[in-house]
XYZ file of N, CA and C in Angstrom:
804
model
N -8.287 47.376 -36.441
C -8.333 46.924 -35.052
C -8.142 48.125 -34.115
N -8.971 48.194 -33.120
C -8.847 49.285 -32.142
C -7.570 49.099 -31.334
N -7.094 50.179 -30.813
C -5.875 50.104 -30.025
C -6.107 50.553 -28.598
N -5.393 49.896 -27.699
C -5.423 50.323 -26.306
C -3.990 50.668 -25.918
N -3.821 51.589 -24.978
C -2.456 51.930 -24.553
C -1.752 50.692 -24.006
N -0.468 50.579 -24.275
C 0.265 49.392 -23.826
C 0.600 49.454 -22.339
N 0.520 50.651 -21.753
C 0.911 50.784 -20.341
C -0.127 51.596 -19.590
N -0.669 51.027 -18.531
C -1.637 51.747 -17.713
C -1.419 51.461 -16.246
N -2.223 52.106 -15.422
C -2.129 51.861 -13.977
C -3.373 51.098 -13.525
N -3.142 50.047 -12.764
C -4.252 49.257 -12.230
C -4.661 49.759 -10.857
N -5.892 49.433 -10.459
C -6.395 49.914 -9.163
C -7.018 48.801 -8.316
N -6.802 47.552 -8.698
C -7.333 46.403 -7.953
C -6.842 46.437 -6.511
N -7.767 46.245 -5.581
C -7.472 46.197 -4.137
C -7.048 47.524 -3.528
N -7.178 48.611 -4.274
C -6.842 49.929 -3.719
C -8.135 50.697 -3.471
N -8.259 51.267 -2.291
C -9.494 51.972 -1.944
C -9.220 53.281 -1.219
N -10.261 54.113 -1.149
C -10.186 55.345 -0.373
C -9.054 56.258 -0.826
N -8.423 56.896 0.151
C -7.348 57.845 -0.151
C -6.176 57.167 -0.858
N -5.973 55.884 -0.573
C -4.863 55.142 -1.180
C -4.989 55.134 -2.705
N -6.193 54.871 -3.196
C -6.370 54.817 -4.659
C -6.328 56.219 -5.271
N -6.856 57.207 -4.541
C -6.782 58.598 -5.023
C -5.315 58.994 -5.214
N -4.499 58.717 -4.195
C -3.072 59.069 -4.260
C -2.346 58.307 -5.364
N -2.661 57.015 -5.501
C -2.003 56.187 -6.509
C -2.300 56.701 -7.914
N -3.576 56.956 -8.205
C -3.955 57.427 -9.543
C -3.413 58.835 -9.782
N -3.491 59.676 -8.760
C -2.970 61.046 -8.901
C -1.468 61.015 -9.204
N -0.722 60.200 -8.462
C 0.718 60.072 -8.708
C 0.997 59.518 -10.101
N 0.249 58.495 -10.488
C 0.447 57.888 -11.808
C 0.245 58.922 -12.921
N -0.839 59.679 -12.826
C -1.125 60.680 -13.861
C -0.056 61.774 -13.861
N 0.402 62.128 -12.678
C 1.452 63.136 -12.545
C 2.757 62.663 -13.195
N 3.003 61.358 -13.118
C 4.236 60.774 -13.671
C 4.149 60.526 -15.176
N 2.933 60.651 -15.737
C 2.799 60.480 -17.179
C 1.941 59.317 -17.643
N 1.432 58.516 -16.707
C 0.472 57.482 -17.103
C -0.759 58.177 -17.683
N -1.373 57.551 -18.688
C -2.607 58.107 -19.252
C -3.728 57.085 -19.343
N -3.450 55.839 -18.968
C -4.487 54.807 -18.967
C -4.725 54.351 -17.526
N -6.004 54.257 -17.155
C -6.388 53.874 -15.795
C -7.403 52.736 -15.882
N -7.157 51.667 -15.120
C -8.020 50.487 -15.151
C -8.721 50.313 -13.809
N -10.056 50.237 -13.852
C -10.827 50.004 -12.637
C -11.932 48.995 -12.944
N -12.845 48.811 -11.996
C -13.948 47.860 -12.180
C -15.030 48.163 -11.160
N -16.248 47.802 -11.503
C -17.362 48.042 -10.573
C -17.117 47.373 -9.219
N -16.613 46.131 -9.249
C -16.446 45.378 -8.006
C -15.310 45.915 -7.133
N -14.415 46.714 -7.712
C -13.316 47.252 -6.903
C -13.822 48.257 -5.871
N -15.008 48.811 -6.119
C -15.583 49.767 -5.169
C -14.798 51.066 -5.078
N -14.079 51.403 -6.156
C -13.255 52.615 -6.103
C -13.461 53.540 -7.303
N -14.512 53.316 -8.090
C -14.708 54.150 -9.278
C -14.847 55.634 -8.920
N -15.537 55.940 -7.831
C -15.724 57.346 -7.447
C -14.387 58.002 -7.092
N -13.530 57.255 -6.389
C -12.212 57.785 -6.019
C -11.317 57.952 -7.252
N -11.399 56.964 -8.156
C -10.644 57.069 -9.414
C -11.119 58.295 -10.192
N -12.435 58.488 -10.241
C -13.010 59.647 -10.918
C -12.546 60.952 -10.301
N -12.487 60.978 -8.979
C -12.015 62.183 -8.278
C -10.556 62.476 -8.626
N -9.721 61.439 -8.591
C -8.289 61.621 -8.892
C -8.096 62.128 -10.321
N -8.868 61.578 -11.259
C -8.750 62.022 -12.658
C -9.212 63.470 -12.794
N -10.330 63.788 -12.147
C -10.878 65.148 -12.234
C -9.911 66.178 -11.648
N -9.248 65.807 -10.572
C -8.342 66.742 -9.888
C -6.941 66.768 -10.503
N -6.679 65.878 -11.444
C -5.316 65.757 -11.996
C -4.972 66.891 -12.948
N -6.005 67.506 -13.514
C -5.751 68.537 -14.510
C -5.466 67.972 -15.902
N -5.432 66.644 -16.026
C -5.232 66.033 -17.345
C -6.570 66.044 -18.086
N -6.551 66.466 -19.342
C -7.785 66.534 -20.130
C -8.372 65.136 -20.308
N -9.689 65.042 -20.237
C -10.352 63.737 -20.399
C -9.967 63.088 -21.728
N -9.830 63.896 -22.762
C -9.505 63.353 -24.089
C -8.110 62.721 -24.141
N -7.259 63.047 -23.162
C -5.913 62.466 -23.100
C -5.865 61.189 -22.260
N -6.980 60.860 -21.613
C -7.027 59.685 -20.739
C -7.685 58.506 -21.444
N -7.294 57.305 -21.041
C -7.931 56.077 -21.514
C -8.419 55.342 -20.275
N -9.739 55.289 -20.107
C -10.335 54.752 -18.878
C -11.048 53.438 -19.172
N -10.703 52.424 -18.404
C -11.322 51.104 -18.534
C -12.081 50.775 -17.259
N -13.309 50.274 -17.393
C -13.990 49.677 -16.253
C -14.564 48.334 -16.676
N -15.052 47.585 -15.682
C -15.544 46.236 -15.946
C -16.897 46.041 -15.272
N -17.790 45.404 -16.008
C -19.139 45.138 -15.505
C -19.103 43.934 -14.568
N -19.691 44.096 -13.380
C -19.703 42.982 -12.432
C -20.855 42.024 -12.736
N -20.686 40.789 -12.289
C -21.613 39.691 -12.618
C -23.072 39.993 -12.247
N -23.291 40.757 -11.187
C -24.663 41.100 -10.765
C -25.389 41.932 -11.817
N -24.625 42.538 -12.720
C -25.196 43.502 -13.679
C -25.206 42.987 -15.116
N -25.121 41.665 -15.292
C -25.003 41.102 -16.637
C -26.314 41.077 -17.422
N -27.436 41.093 -16.732
C -28.703 40.983 -17.469
C -28.914 42.208 -18.348
N -29.684 42.000 -19.424
C -29.963 43.096 -20.366
C -30.566 44.302 -19.631
N -31.379 44.044 -18.638
C -32.046 45.133 -17.903
C -31.077 45.932 -17.026
N -30.001 45.294 -16.598
C -29.111 45.939 -15.613
C -27.807 46.485 -16.184
N -27.318 45.906 -17.277
C -25.963 46.236 -17.714
C -25.794 47.724 -18.025
N -26.633 48.272 -18.879
C -26.482 49.686 -19.251
C -26.711 50.622 -18.063
N -27.766 50.428 -17.258
C -27.906 51.290 -16.070
C -26.691 51.218 -15.132
N -26.098 50.033 -15.007
C -24.927 49.909 -14.121
C -23.738 50.669 -14.702
N -23.610 50.652 -16.022
C -22.519 51.392 -16.652
C -22.752 52.906 -16.528
N -24.001 53.322 -16.658
C -24.320 54.752 -16.463
C -23.968 55.188 -15.045
N -24.193 54.308 -14.088
C -23.829 54.582 -12.693
C -22.301 54.689 -12.552
N -21.583 53.798 -13.235
C -20.114 53.863 -13.229
C -19.624 55.188 -13.815
N -20.266 55.640 -14.892
C -19.855 56.897 -15.523
C -20.037 58.074 -14.566
N -21.134 58.054 -13.819
C -21.361 59.128 -12.825
C -20.230 59.139 -11.808
N -19.901 57.965 -11.299
C -18.827 57.875 -10.304
C -17.489 58.319 -10.887
N -17.251 57.947 -12.132
C -15.987 58.286 -12.789
C -15.961 59.725 -13.307
N -17.088 60.413 -13.175
C -17.223 61.823 -13.590
C -16.907 62.004 -15.080
N -17.479 61.144 -15.894
C -17.231 61.211 -17.327
C -18.486 60.805 -18.089
N -18.572 61.225 -19.347
C -19.720 60.886 -20.184
C -19.553 59.529 -20.854
N -18.331 59.037 -20.875
C -18.054 57.768 -21.545
C -16.798 57.162 -20.942
N -16.643 55.841 -21.088
C -15.351 55.210 -20.821
C -14.784 54.763 -22.161
N -13.492 54.589 -22.196
C -12.844 54.192 -23.446
C -13.017 52.702 -23.715
N -13.110 51.928 -22.638
C -13.199 50.479 -22.775
C -14.011 49.910 -21.619
N -14.965 49.056 -21.950
C -15.743 48.365 -20.918
C -15.630 46.863 -21.148
N -15.301 46.151 -20.087
C -15.106 44.703 -20.165
C -16.165 43.957 -19.353
N -16.483 42.753 -19.800
C -17.214 41.803 -18.964
C -16.164 41.191 -18.037
N -16.351 41.302 -16.724
C -15.262 41.015 -15.787
C -14.889 39.536 -15.697
N -15.898 38.691 -15.614
C -15.681 37.234 -15.552
C -16.776 36.559 -16.362
N -16.487 35.420 -16.995
C -17.554 34.752 -17.747
C -18.695 34.260 -16.859
N -18.380 33.891 -15.623
C -19.406 33.486 -14.636
C -20.430 32.500 -15.193
N -19.954 31.341 -15.654
C -20.902 30.343 -16.151
C -21.854 29.915 -15.040
N -23.115 29.712 -15.378
C -24.087 29.319 -14.356
C -24.588 30.492 -13.541
N -24.271 31.699 -13.978
C -24.689 32.922 -13.298
C -26.175 33.223 -13.547
N -26.760 32.532 -14.527
C -28.172 32.756 -14.833
C -28.386 33.682 -16.012
N -27.315 34.331 -16.482
C -27.423 35.177 -17.675
C -26.528 34.548 -18.746
N -27.127 34.240 -19.874
C -26.366 33.586 -20.945
C -25.418 34.583 -21.613
N -24.314 34.063 -22.129
C -23.287 34.900 -22.749
C -23.825 35.820 -23.849
N -24.663 35.329 -24.783
C -25.129 36.259 -25.829
C -25.884 37.461 -25.257
N -26.604 37.265 -24.167
C -27.368 38.379 -23.579
C -26.443 39.471 -23.068
N -25.413 39.103 -22.295
C -24.560 40.177 -21.766
C -23.647 40.767 -22.831
N -23.238 39.983 -23.805
C -22.406 40.548 -24.876
C -23.223 41.511 -25.751
N -24.467 41.150 -26.039
C -25.320 42.045 -26.832
C -25.623 43.331 -26.067
N -25.839 43.213 -24.757
C -26.090 44.411 -23.939
C -24.846 45.311 -23.923
N -23.679 44.698 -23.891
C -22.427 45.462 -23.923
C -22.260 46.176 -25.274
N -22.589 45.463 -26.345
C -22.529 46.076 -27.685
C -23.509 47.245 -27.788
N -24.656 47.109 -27.144
C -25.657 48.190 -27.135
C -25.123 49.411 -26.375
N -24.396 49.169 -25.290
C -23.771 50.272 -24.536
C -22.805 51.040 -25.430
N -22.079 50.312 -26.271
C -21.168 50.955 -27.224
C -21.962 51.754 -28.257
N -23.027 51.159 -28.763
C -23.861 51.842 -29.768
C -24.437 53.147 -29.212
N -24.708 53.152 -27.907
C -25.253 54.357 -27.258
C -24.168 55.379 -26.904
N -22.907 55.043 -27.146
C -21.817 55.981 -26.873
C -21.352 56.015 -25.435
N -21.801 55.048 -24.616
C -21.385 55.011 -23.209
C -19.942 54.506 -23.089
N -19.530 53.704 -24.071
C -18.166 53.184 -24.094
C -17.683 53.192 -25.542
N -16.424 53.524 -25.731
C -15.884 53.598 -27.094
C -15.548 52.218 -27.644
N -15.082 51.346 -26.737
C -14.691 49.993 -27.136
C -15.211 49.006 -26.100
N -15.316 47.743 -26.518
C -15.782 46.701 -25.588
C -14.807 45.522 -25.606
N -14.854 44.754 -24.536
C -13.970 43.599 -24.452
C -14.410 42.653 -23.353
N -13.537 41.719 -23.069
C -13.824 40.666 -22.101
C -12.620 40.510 -21.171
N -12.823 39.794 -20.096
C -11.746 39.549 -19.144
C -11.919 38.139 -18.589
N -10.820 37.416 -18.490
C -10.841 36.069 -17.912
C -11.648 35.065 -18.735
N -11.678 35.242 -20.049
C -12.373 34.296 -20.914
C -11.378 33.294 -21.497
N -11.773 32.025 -21.547
C -10.947 31.011 -22.193
C -11.206 31.022 -23.704
N -10.597 30.092 -24.427
C -10.715 30.074 -25.891
C -12.166 29.912 -26.333
N -12.843 28.915 -25.791
C -14.216 28.630 -26.239
C -15.153 29.809 -25.946
N -15.030 30.401 -24.775
C -15.916 31.526 -24.429
C -15.574 32.771 -25.242
N -14.292 32.946 -25.569
C -13.918 34.057 -26.454
C -14.555 33.860 -27.825
N -14.531 32.624 -28.325
C -15.199 32.305 -29.605
C -16.670 32.702 -29.553
N -17.318 32.333 -28.470
C -18.754 32.631 -28.321
C -18.989 34.142 -28.248
N -18.098 34.844 -27.554
C -18.235 36.301 -27.430
C -18.082 36.964 -28.799
N -17.113 36.505 -29.574
C -16.915 37.037 -30.931
C -18.153 36.756 -31.781
N -18.685 35.562 -31.666
C -19.882 35.194 -32.434
C -21.073 36.084 -32.061
N -21.143 36.475 -30.790
C -22.287 37.273 -30.319
C -22.246 38.709 -30.818
N -21.051 39.293 -30.937
C -20.973 40.730 -31.280
C -20.276 41.016 -32.604
N -19.655 39.990 -33.197
C -19.030 40.182 -34.501
C -17.523 40.291 -34.424
N -16.892 39.776 -35.437
C -15.423 39.788 -35.555
C -14.927 41.241 -35.524
N -13.875 41.474 -34.776
C -13.297 42.813 -34.736
C -13.910 43.729 -33.690
N -14.974 43.284 -33.035
C -15.635 44.131 -32.031
C -14.977 44.024 -30.661
N -14.360 42.890 -30.386
C -13.761 42.695 -29.059
C -12.325 43.183 -29.076
N -12.086 44.277 -28.370
C -10.772 44.924 -28.380
C -9.729 44.098 -27.645
N -10.093 43.587 -26.480
C -9.087 42.897 -25.664
C -9.725 41.808 -24.826
N -8.894 40.850 -24.430
C -9.226 39.913 -23.362
C -8.186 40.174 -22.283
N -8.641 40.663 -21.135
C -7.728 40.963 -20.024
C -7.606 39.709 -19.172
N -6.409 39.144 -19.152
C -6.201 37.857 -18.495
C -4.966 37.887 -17.605
N -4.962 36.983 -16.636
C -3.786 36.867 -15.776
C -2.645 36.230 -16.568
N -1.530 36.933 -16.644
C -0.331 36.417 -17.299
C 0.877 36.909 -16.523
N 1.845 36.051 -16.370
C 3.092 36.432 -15.712
C 4.170 35.464 -16.196
N 5.426 35.700 -15.856
C 6.447 34.709 -16.224
C 6.131 33.305 -15.692
N 5.306 33.233 -14.638
C 4.922 31.940 -14.070
C 3.617 31.384 -14.656
N 2.934 32.181 -15.442
C 1.672 31.753 -16.079
C 1.636 32.379 -17.470
N 2.123 31.649 -18.453
C 2.364 32.258 -19.761
C 1.233 32.039 -20.761
N 0.329 31.104 -20.451
C -0.924 30.972 -21.223
C -0.739 30.859 -22.721
N 0.171 29.996 -23.145
C 0.550 29.951 -24.556
C -0.628 29.664 -25.496
N -1.445 28.686 -25.136
C -2.568 28.317 -26.026
C -3.544 29.479 -26.202
N -3.897 30.089 -25.075
C -4.882 31.178 -25.113
C -4.312 32.411 -25.825
N -3.076 32.769 -25.523
C -2.514 33.976 -26.148
C -2.331 33.783 -27.657
N -1.950 32.578 -28.066
C -1.817 32.279 -29.508
C -3.169 32.428 -30.199
N -4.195 31.878 -29.580
C -5.548 31.987 -30.139
C -5.992 33.450 -30.249
N -5.758 34.218 -29.198
C -6.192 35.626 -29.202
C -5.479 36.409 -30.301
N -4.196 36.151 -30.463
C -3.447 36.825 -31.537
C -4.014 36.454 -32.910
N -4.343 35.189 -33.089
C -4.944 34.731 -34.355
C -6.265 35.443 -34.628
N -7.000 35.761 -33.564
C -8.304 36.415 -33.704
C -8.197 37.947 -33.718
N -6.959 38.459 -33.675
C -6.724 39.914 -33.614
C -7.405 40.551 -32.400
N -7.414 39.814 -31.289
C -7.896 40.358 -30.013
C -6.660 40.726 -29.200
N -6.543 41.991 -28.836
C -5.373 42.408 -28.052
C -5.396 41.747 -26.678
N -4.216 41.529 -26.142
C -4.081 40.860 -24.853
C -3.667 41.891 -23.811
N -4.422 41.957 -22.729
C -4.026 42.772 -21.581
C -3.637 41.814 -20.466
N -2.435 41.978 -19.964
C -1.919 41.125 -18.902
C -2.151 41.794 -17.551
N -2.840 41.079 -16.654
C -2.900 41.581 -15.271
C -2.156 40.605 -14.374
N -1.808 41.075 -13.175
C -1.052 40.247 -12.227
C 0.270 39.809 -12.851
N 0.877 40.698 -13.626
C 2.102 40.375 -14.373
C 3.264 40.061 -13.430
N 3.171 40.534 -12.192
C 4.217 40.245 -11.199
C 3.799 39.111 -10.254
N 2.668 38.453 -10.578
C 2.177 37.311 -9.780
C 2.123 37.648 -8.287
N 1.440 38.763 -7.978
C 1.351 39.214 -6.572
C 2.726 39.375 -5.943
N 3.706 39.749 -6.738
C 5.046 39.960 -6.200
C 5.908 38.709 -6.139
N 5.320 37.543 -6.452
C 6.097 36.290 -6.354
C 7.290 36.278 -7.301
N 7.107 36.850 -8.500
C 8.222 36.817 -9.465
C 9.382 37.713 -9.028
N 9.128 38.627 -8.110
C 10.179 39.566 -7.694
C 11.339 38.862 -6.995
N 11.081 37.636 -6.521
C 12.139 36.880 -5.824
C 12.788 35.847 -6.747
N 12.449 35.879 -8.025
C 12.931 34.837 -8.934
C 14.402 35.047 -9.313
N 15.246 34.023 -9.105
C 16.681 34.177 -9.384
C 16.991 34.397 -10.875
N 16.239 33.756 -11.755
C 16.465 33.934 -13.202
C 16.160 35.373 -13.610
N 15.042 35.888 -13.133
C 14.674 37.275 -13.445
C 15.667 38.257 -12.806
N 16.150 37.905 -11.621
C 17.128 38.759 -10.928
C 18.432 38.851 -11.739
N 18.811 37.724 -12.315
C 20.023 37.657 -13.149
C 19.861 38.547 -14.393
N 18.696 38.457 -15.034
C 18.423 39.290 -16.219
C 18.391 40.771 -15.827
N 17.776 41.052 -14.683
C 17.693 42.440 -14.208
C 19.091 43.016 -13.968
N 19.937 42.218 -13.346
C 21.311 42.672 -13.056
C 22.059 42.976 -14.353
N 21.864 42.123 -15.338
C 22.530 42.296 -16.635
C 22.147 43.627 -17.290
N 20.890 44.026 -17.119
C 20.389 45.254 -17.759
C 20.385 46.458 -16.815
N 20.885 46.240 -15.599
C 20.834 47.308 -14.600
C 19.391 47.793 -14.410
N 18.494 46.825 -14.287
C 17.056 47.105 -14.162
C 16.521 46.432 -12.910
N 15.258 46.671 -12.595
C 14.619 45.963 -11.486
C 13.931 44.708 -12.042
N 13.658 43.756 -11.165
C 12.963 42.537 -11.588
C 11.556 42.876 -12.100
N 10.903 43.823 -11.435
C 9.569 44.231 -11.903
C 9.648 44.766 -13.332
N 10.659 45.569 -13.616
C 10.835 46.099 -14.977
C 11.031 44.964 -15.981
N 11.783 43.943 -15.594
C 12.022 42.805 -16.492
C 10.718 42.073 -16.800
N 9.925 41.801 -15.769
C 8.651 41.086 -15.975
C 7.704 41.894 -16.858
N 7.642 43.195 -16.616
C 6.765 44.053 -17.419
C 7.277 44.166 -18.857
N 8.602 44.292 -19.012
C 9.196 44.383 -20.353
C 8.943 43.093 -21.137
N 9.005 41.958 -20.441
C 8.690 40.654 -21.067
C 7.288 40.685 -21.679
N 6.310 41.138 -20.896
C 4.927 41.191 -21.387
C 4.785 42.184 -22.542
N 5.411 43.341 -22.398
C 5.340 44.357 -23.459
C 5.952 43.837 -24.761
N 7.070 43.120 -24.644
C 7.726 42.610 -25.847
C 6.932 41.519 -26.534
N 6.066 40.856 -25.790
C 5.166 39.860 -26.392
C 3.930 40.529 -26.997
N 3.868 41.866 -26.863
C 2.762 42.601 -27.471
C 1.566 42.790 -26.559
N 1.732 42.501 -25.272
C 0.620 42.646 -24.324
C 0.585 44.065 -23.757
N -0.605 44.506 -23.394
C -0.737 45.715 -22.578
C -0.597 45.295 -21.116
N -0.041 46.176 -20.298
C 0.118 45.870 -18.862
C -0.503 46.983 -18.016
N -0.975 46.591 -16.834
C -1.644 47.550 -15.936
C -1.203 47.351 -14.484
N 0.101 47.434 -14.226
C 0.567 47.226 -12.854
C 0.072 48.338 -11.926
N -0.145 47.957 -10.672
C -0.566 48.964 -9.690
C 0.526 49.097 -8.635
N 0.534 50.244 -7.996
C 1.413 50.421 -6.844
C 0.894 51.583 -6.011
N 1.115 51.485 -4.713
C 0.766 52.598 -3.826
C 1.970 53.525 -3.639
N 3.132 53.108 -4.142
C 4.354 53.897 -3.956
C 4.703 54.657 -5.222
N 4.851 55.966 -5.088
C 5.187 56.794 -6.254
C 6.467 56.316 -6.950
N 7.481 55.955 -6.162
C 8.752 55.536 -6.784
C 8.588 54.246 -7.586
N 7.705 53.341 -7.124
C 7.453 52.108 -7.888
C 6.659 52.391 -9.156
N 5.707 53.311 -9.063
C 4.957 53.718 -10.260
C 5.921 54.285 -11.306
N 6.849 55.101 -10.861
C 7.831 55.710 -11.762
C 8.758 54.643 -12.339
N 9.210 53.750 -11.486
C 10.125 52.682 -11.902
C 9.454 51.744 -12.912
N 8.183 51.358 -12.643
C 7.449 50.471 -13.558
C 7.372 51.066 -14.964
N 7.140 52.362 -15.005
C 6.987 53.066 -16.280
C 8.239 52.920 -17.163
N 9.380 52.804 -16.516
C 10.652 52.690 -17.247
C 10.805 51.337 -17.957
N 9.926 50.372 -17.624
C 9.963 49.063 -18.309
C 9.788 49.235 -19.810
N 9.123 50.327 -20.202
C 8.887 50.570 -21.625
C 10.194 50.807 -22.390
N 11.231 51.275 -21.694
C 12.520 51.546 -22.351
C 13.460 50.332 -22.324
N 13.066 49.314 -21.557
C 13.949 48.149 -21.396
C 13.752 47.172 -22.553
N 14.824 46.865 -23.272
C 14.747 45.916 -24.385
C 15.447 44.618 -23.989
N 14.678 43.577 -23.860
C 15.242 42.266 -23.536
C 15.699 41.598 -24.833
N 16.788 40.848 -24.755
C 17.255 40.171 -25.969
C 16.645 38.766 -26.066
N 16.939 38.077 -27.171
C 16.345 36.758 -27.423
C 16.703 35.762 -26.321
N 17.929 35.881 -25.819
C 18.375 34.989 -24.745
C 17.547 35.225 -23.476
N 17.304 36.502 -23.157
C 16.484 36.839 -21.981
C 15.091 36.240 -22.136
N 14.474 36.445 -23.302
C 13.110 35.976 -23.547
C 13.045 34.449 -23.483
N 14.084 33.797 -24.004
C 14.140 32.329 -23.962
C 14.248 31.827 -22.517
N 15.054 32.512 -21.730
C 15.188 32.145 -20.315
C 13.853 32.303 -19.582
N 13.174 33.416 -19.840
C 11.896 33.672 -19.157
C 10.857 32.619 -19.567
N 10.930 32.163 -20.823
C 9.949 31.159 -21.265
C 10.070 29.856 -20.491
N 11.239 29.616 -19.881
C 11.425 28.384 -19.099
C 10.787 28.466 -17.709
N 10.323 29.644 -17.323
C 9.773 29.828 -15.966
C 8.299 29.417 -15.851
N 7.671 29.082 -16.975
C 6.255 28.692 -16.966
C 6.006 27.567 -15.960
N 5.031 27.778 -15.076
C 4.701 26.725 -14.100
C 3.197 26.673 -13.828
N 2.420 27.288 -14.724
C 0.969 27.367 -14.560
C 0.610 27.951 -13.194
N 1.355 28.985 -12.799
C 1.201 29.574 -11.465
C 0.070 30.584 -11.398
N -1.150 30.071 -11.467
C -2.311 30.972 -11.467
C -2.611 31.477 -10.057
N -2.791 32.788 -9.924
C -3.060 33.392 -8.612
C -4.550 33.640 -8.386
N -5.291 33.824 -9.472
C -6.689 34.258 -9.358
C -7.583 33.261 -10.089
N -8.428 32.559 -9.333
C -9.269 31.543 -9.949
C -10.565 31.362 -9.149
N -11.394 32.409 -9.064
C -12.565 32.326 -8.182
C -13.617 31.330 -8.665
N -14.018 30.477 -7.750
C -15.018 29.454 -8.052
C -16.338 30.105 -8.479
N -16.939 29.564 -9.507
C -18.231 30.075 -9.961
C -18.105 31.243 -10.944
N -16.939 31.865 -10.981
C -16.717 32.993 -11.901
C -15.778 32.600 -13.037
N -14.762 31.803 -12.692
C -13.723 31.457 -13.668
C -14.210 30.363 -14.618
N -13.685 30.365 -15.838
C -13.985 29.283 -16.780
C -13.076 28.088 -16.521
N -13.231 27.043 -17.295
C -12.240 25.976 -17.330
C -11.101 26.505 -18.195
N -9.909 26.645 -17.617
C -8.801 27.286 -18.347
C -8.208 26.375 -19.396
N -7.718 26.942 -20.454
C -7.069 26.163 -21.519
C -5.690 25.702 -21.047
């Protein structure tokens, strides 16, 4: 099974100088995985920050995601080549299908096969999916073969724990990448998490990230503040005990933050 770094920096909703500074600070602090997407409109800035960081390309793990407009066999590879130009690299480490987008006019086998072809051409080292439910993940595996899908990047947080989907993904040996792990900051005000944080002399953000890491998920939190980027990174050293994990499991409330009509599947 391919491996992805367990800790990276996300760039969703960050643009212009803000994203350049965020990625530059992250790399300076020791992050080596960077997550972007075609629709974020910031691949060129991310590429600039990586190029100017002085970190060797071989030490970086770069993820991008194909947008729905580029799912057809004719468009997917050219769009990825365009992403590579913006990112100033010959390849990305991981390329994901961003949303299943049922009814988009391009059937799942077509875009999954085109993605596999991008890998065969060396444009991406690994391939995966994002925001896929159980049934669509099954179909994606069927289209490209068992063991080919590195990860399913899905929204997970203490308020959205996705037990059915995460159990299925683990059974299929598909790594789980958690995005929105802080639920747009909503979990930062949670009294249960605050209590656990106080016990460990940690921040609530560190607790939420440590929870995901301990469940075996990769995380990609973003921040525009250098001190928060540094603080988030310390979640890797935080060890929650069984009591902490049991308490966090009680916070499940199906609190989904991201569910765009026409792009999202029917969730499990």
